[in-house]
């Protein structure tokens, strides 16, 4: 296999990992989310809180409760393979959120008044299980209040 093809396949696999992580968070599948991290993986939340290891990450996300609904829209996604087995992913996130208890209508549920745009930077490594997130840094860059 050519070096270029190997790089393209690695970039695609890294993108798939990042997208699977966003989907798992939105489905509240915390086990699937943390399985996309290395066992010693770290996650720095937008407020600066450092979560170390799968257990801490899963506990923090489970503590959010089932009432919270989110949709992470992932865009401007760039992956750079650094060396064989390491890569950096950077993407922009538009985060919409709401509450499960709000009535569902043909237009969906109402969104929370404040929506946020942020950035996720992941350091990924190739493991026997595939590409996994070794470190995630998440931060918000903008927020908007709807209707005001």
GROMACS .gro file of C-alpha atoms in nm, residues 3-145:
model
  143
    3UNK     CA    1   0.224   0.592   0.187
    4UNK     CA    2  -0.041   0.836   0.061
    5UNK     CA    3  -0.314   0.572   0.076
    6UNK     CA    4  -0.206   0.470   0.427
    7UNK     CA    5  -0.225   0.834   0.537
    8UNK     CA    6  -0.571   0.884   0.384
    9UNK     CA    7  -0.700   0.566   0.550
   10UNK     CA    8  -0.555   0.673   0.887
   11UNK     CA    9  -0.712   1.020   0.856
   12UNK     CA   10  -1.049   0.865   0.772
   13UNK     CA   11  -1.029   0.624   1.065
   14UNK     CA   12  -0.943   0.911   1.302
   15UNK     CA   13  -1.238   1.114   1.170
   16UNK     CA   14  -1.463   0.813   1.225
   17UNK     CA   15  -1.342   0.789   1.586
   18UNK     CA   16  -1.416   1.157   1.655
   19UNK     CA   17  -1.759   1.135   1.491
   20UNK     CA   18  -1.839   0.816   1.683
   21UNK     CA   19  -1.750   0.998   2.006
   22UNK     CA   20  -1.992   1.283   1.928
   23UNK     CA   21  -2.264   1.033   1.841
   24UNK     CA   22  -2.207   0.831   2.160
   25UNK     CA   23  -2.234   1.146   2.375
   26UNK     CA   24  -2.556   1.248   2.200
   27UNK     CA   25  -2.702   0.898   2.248
   28UNK     CA   26  -2.584   0.902   2.612
   29UNK     CA   27  -2.395   0.578   2.549
   30UNK     CA   28  -2.120   0.652   2.799
   31UNK     CA   29  -1.959   0.308   2.767
   32UNK     CA   30  -1.923   0.351   2.390
   33UNK     CA   31  -1.786   0.703   2.441
   34UNK     CA   32  -1.513   0.603   2.686
   35UNK     CA   33  -1.421   0.298   2.477
   36UNK     CA   34  -1.299   0.546   2.214
   37UNK     CA   35  -1.032   0.669   2.460
   38UNK     CA   36  -0.714   0.493   2.558
   39UNK     CA   37  -0.732   0.339   2.907
   40UNK     CA   38  -0.524   0.630   3.044
   41UNK     CA   39  -0.685   0.890   2.819
   42UNK     CA   40  -0.749   1.243   2.938
   43UNK     CA   41  -1.028   1.486   2.863
   44UNK     CA   42  -1.005   1.856   2.943
   45UNK     CA   43  -1.356   1.996   2.961
   46UNK     CA   44  -1.444   2.351   2.847
   47UNK     CA   45  -1.436   2.471   3.210
   48UNK     CA   46  -1.079   2.340   3.246
   49UNK     CA   47  -1.169   2.032   3.450
   50UNK     CA   48  -0.924   1.749   3.378
   51UNK     CA   49  -1.068   1.399   3.364
   52UNK     CA   50  -0.805   1.124   3.376
   53UNK     CA   51  -0.885   0.771   3.259
   54UNK     CA   52  -1.194   0.600   3.125
   55UNK     CA   53  -1.359   0.561   3.466
   56UNK     CA   54  -1.340   0.933   3.547
   57UNK     CA   55  -1.462   1.030   3.200
   58UNK     CA   56  -1.756   0.790   3.217
   59UNK     CA   57  -1.854   0.905   3.567
   60UNK     CA   58  -1.852   1.272   3.463
   61UNK     CA   59  -2.069   1.213   3.159
   62UNK     CA   60  -2.308   0.982   3.345
   63UNK     CA   61  -2.352   1.252   3.612
   64UNK     CA   62  -2.519   1.477   3.354
   65UNK     CA   63  -2.837   1.272   3.386
   66UNK     CA   64  -3.075   1.147   3.122
   67UNK     CA   65  -3.278   1.470   3.111
   68UNK     CA   66  -3.016   1.653   2.902
   69UNK     CA   67  -3.037   1.612   2.525
   70UNK     CA   68  -2.751   1.723   2.301
   71UNK     CA   69  -2.663   1.729   1.935
   72UNK     CA   70  -2.302   1.796   1.843
   73UNK     CA   71  -2.272   1.919   1.485
   74UNK     CA   72  -1.915   1.853   1.376
   75UNK     CA   73  -1.758   2.061   1.099
   76UNK     CA   74  -1.428   2.205   0.971
   77UNK     CA   75  -1.269   1.873   1.062
   78UNK     CA   76  -0.898   1.844   0.988
   79UNK     CA   77  -0.686   1.539   1.073
   80UNK     CA   78  -0.309   1.532   1.047
   81UNK     CA   79  -0.120   1.206   1.082
   82UNK     CA   80   0.194   1.304   1.273
   83UNK     CA   81   0.396   0.982   1.272
   84UNK     CA   82   0.307   0.620   1.221
   85UNK     CA   83   0.044   0.560   1.486
   86UNK     CA   84  -0.018   0.919   1.604
   87UNK     CA   85  -0.249   1.190   1.474
   88UNK     CA   86  -0.407   1.520   1.568
   89UNK     CA   87  -0.771   1.602   1.497
   90UNK     CA   88  -0.921   1.951   1.517
   91UNK     CA   89  -1.286   2.025   1.457
   92UNK     CA   90  -1.546   2.290   1.523
   93UNK     CA   91  -1.854   2.192   1.720
   94UNK     CA   92  -2.194   2.356   1.719
   95UNK     CA   93  -2.366   2.228   2.034
   96UNK     CA   94  -2.743   2.236   2.059
   97UNK     CA   95  -2.905   2.118   2.377
   98UNK     CA   96  -3.248   2.074   2.526
   99UNK     CA   97  -3.445   1.869   2.776
  100UNK     CA   98  -3.597   1.525   2.731
  101UNK     CA   99  -3.900   1.628   2.943
  102UNK     CA  100  -4.003   1.895   2.693
  103UNK     CA  101  -4.282   1.768   2.470
  104UNK     CA  102  -4.172   1.634   2.133
  105UNK     CA  103  -4.355   1.794   1.840
  106UNK     CA  104  -4.332   1.740   1.463
  107UNK     CA  105  -4.067   2.016   1.474
  108UNK     CA  106  -3.877   1.842   1.757
  109UNK     CA  107  -3.828   1.966   2.110
  110UNK     CA  108  -3.749   2.328   2.195
  111UNK     CA  109  -3.379   2.407   2.219
  112UNK     CA  110  -3.224   2.568   2.523
  113UNK     CA  111  -3.195   2.944   2.495
  114UNK     CA  112  -2.813   2.941   2.488
  115UNK     CA  113  -2.629   2.753   2.214
  116UNK     CA  114  -2.253   2.723   2.183
  117UNK     CA  115  -1.978   2.696   1.925
  118UNK     CA  116  -1.658   2.532   2.032
  119UNK     CA  117  -1.351   2.344   1.928
  120UNK     CA  118  -1.227   1.995   2.005
  121UNK     CA  119  -0.862   1.904   1.961
  122UNK     CA  120  -0.781   1.535   1.995
  123UNK     CA  121  -0.450   1.356   2.010
  124UNK     CA  122  -0.509   1.006   1.876
  125UNK     CA  123  -0.297   0.692   1.882
  126UNK     CA  124  -0.328   0.368   1.691
  127UNK     CA  125  -0.392   0.079   1.929
  128UNK     CA  126  -0.468  -0.289   1.866
  129UNK     CA  127  -0.838  -0.189   1.894
  130UNK     CA  128  -0.798   0.088   1.633
  131UNK     CA  129  -0.753   0.464   1.664
  132UNK     CA  130  -0.827   0.591   2.015
  133UNK     CA  131  -0.828   0.935   2.174
  134UNK     CA  132  -0.533   0.978   2.408
  135UNK     CA  133  -0.611   1.340   2.495
  136UNK     CA  134  -0.909   1.561   2.422
  137UNK     CA  135  -0.912   1.936   2.479
  138UNK     CA  136  -1.257   2.092   2.445
  139UNK     CA  137  -1.340   2.459   2.470
  140UNK     CA  138  -1.618   2.697   2.376
  141UNK     CA  139  -1.540   3.000   2.162
  142UNK     CA  140  -1.886   3.158   2.127
  143UNK     CA  141  -2.233   3.138   2.271
  144UNK     CA  142  -2.560   3.286   2.152
  145UNK     CA  143  -2.887   3.344   2.326
   0.00000   0.00000   0.00000
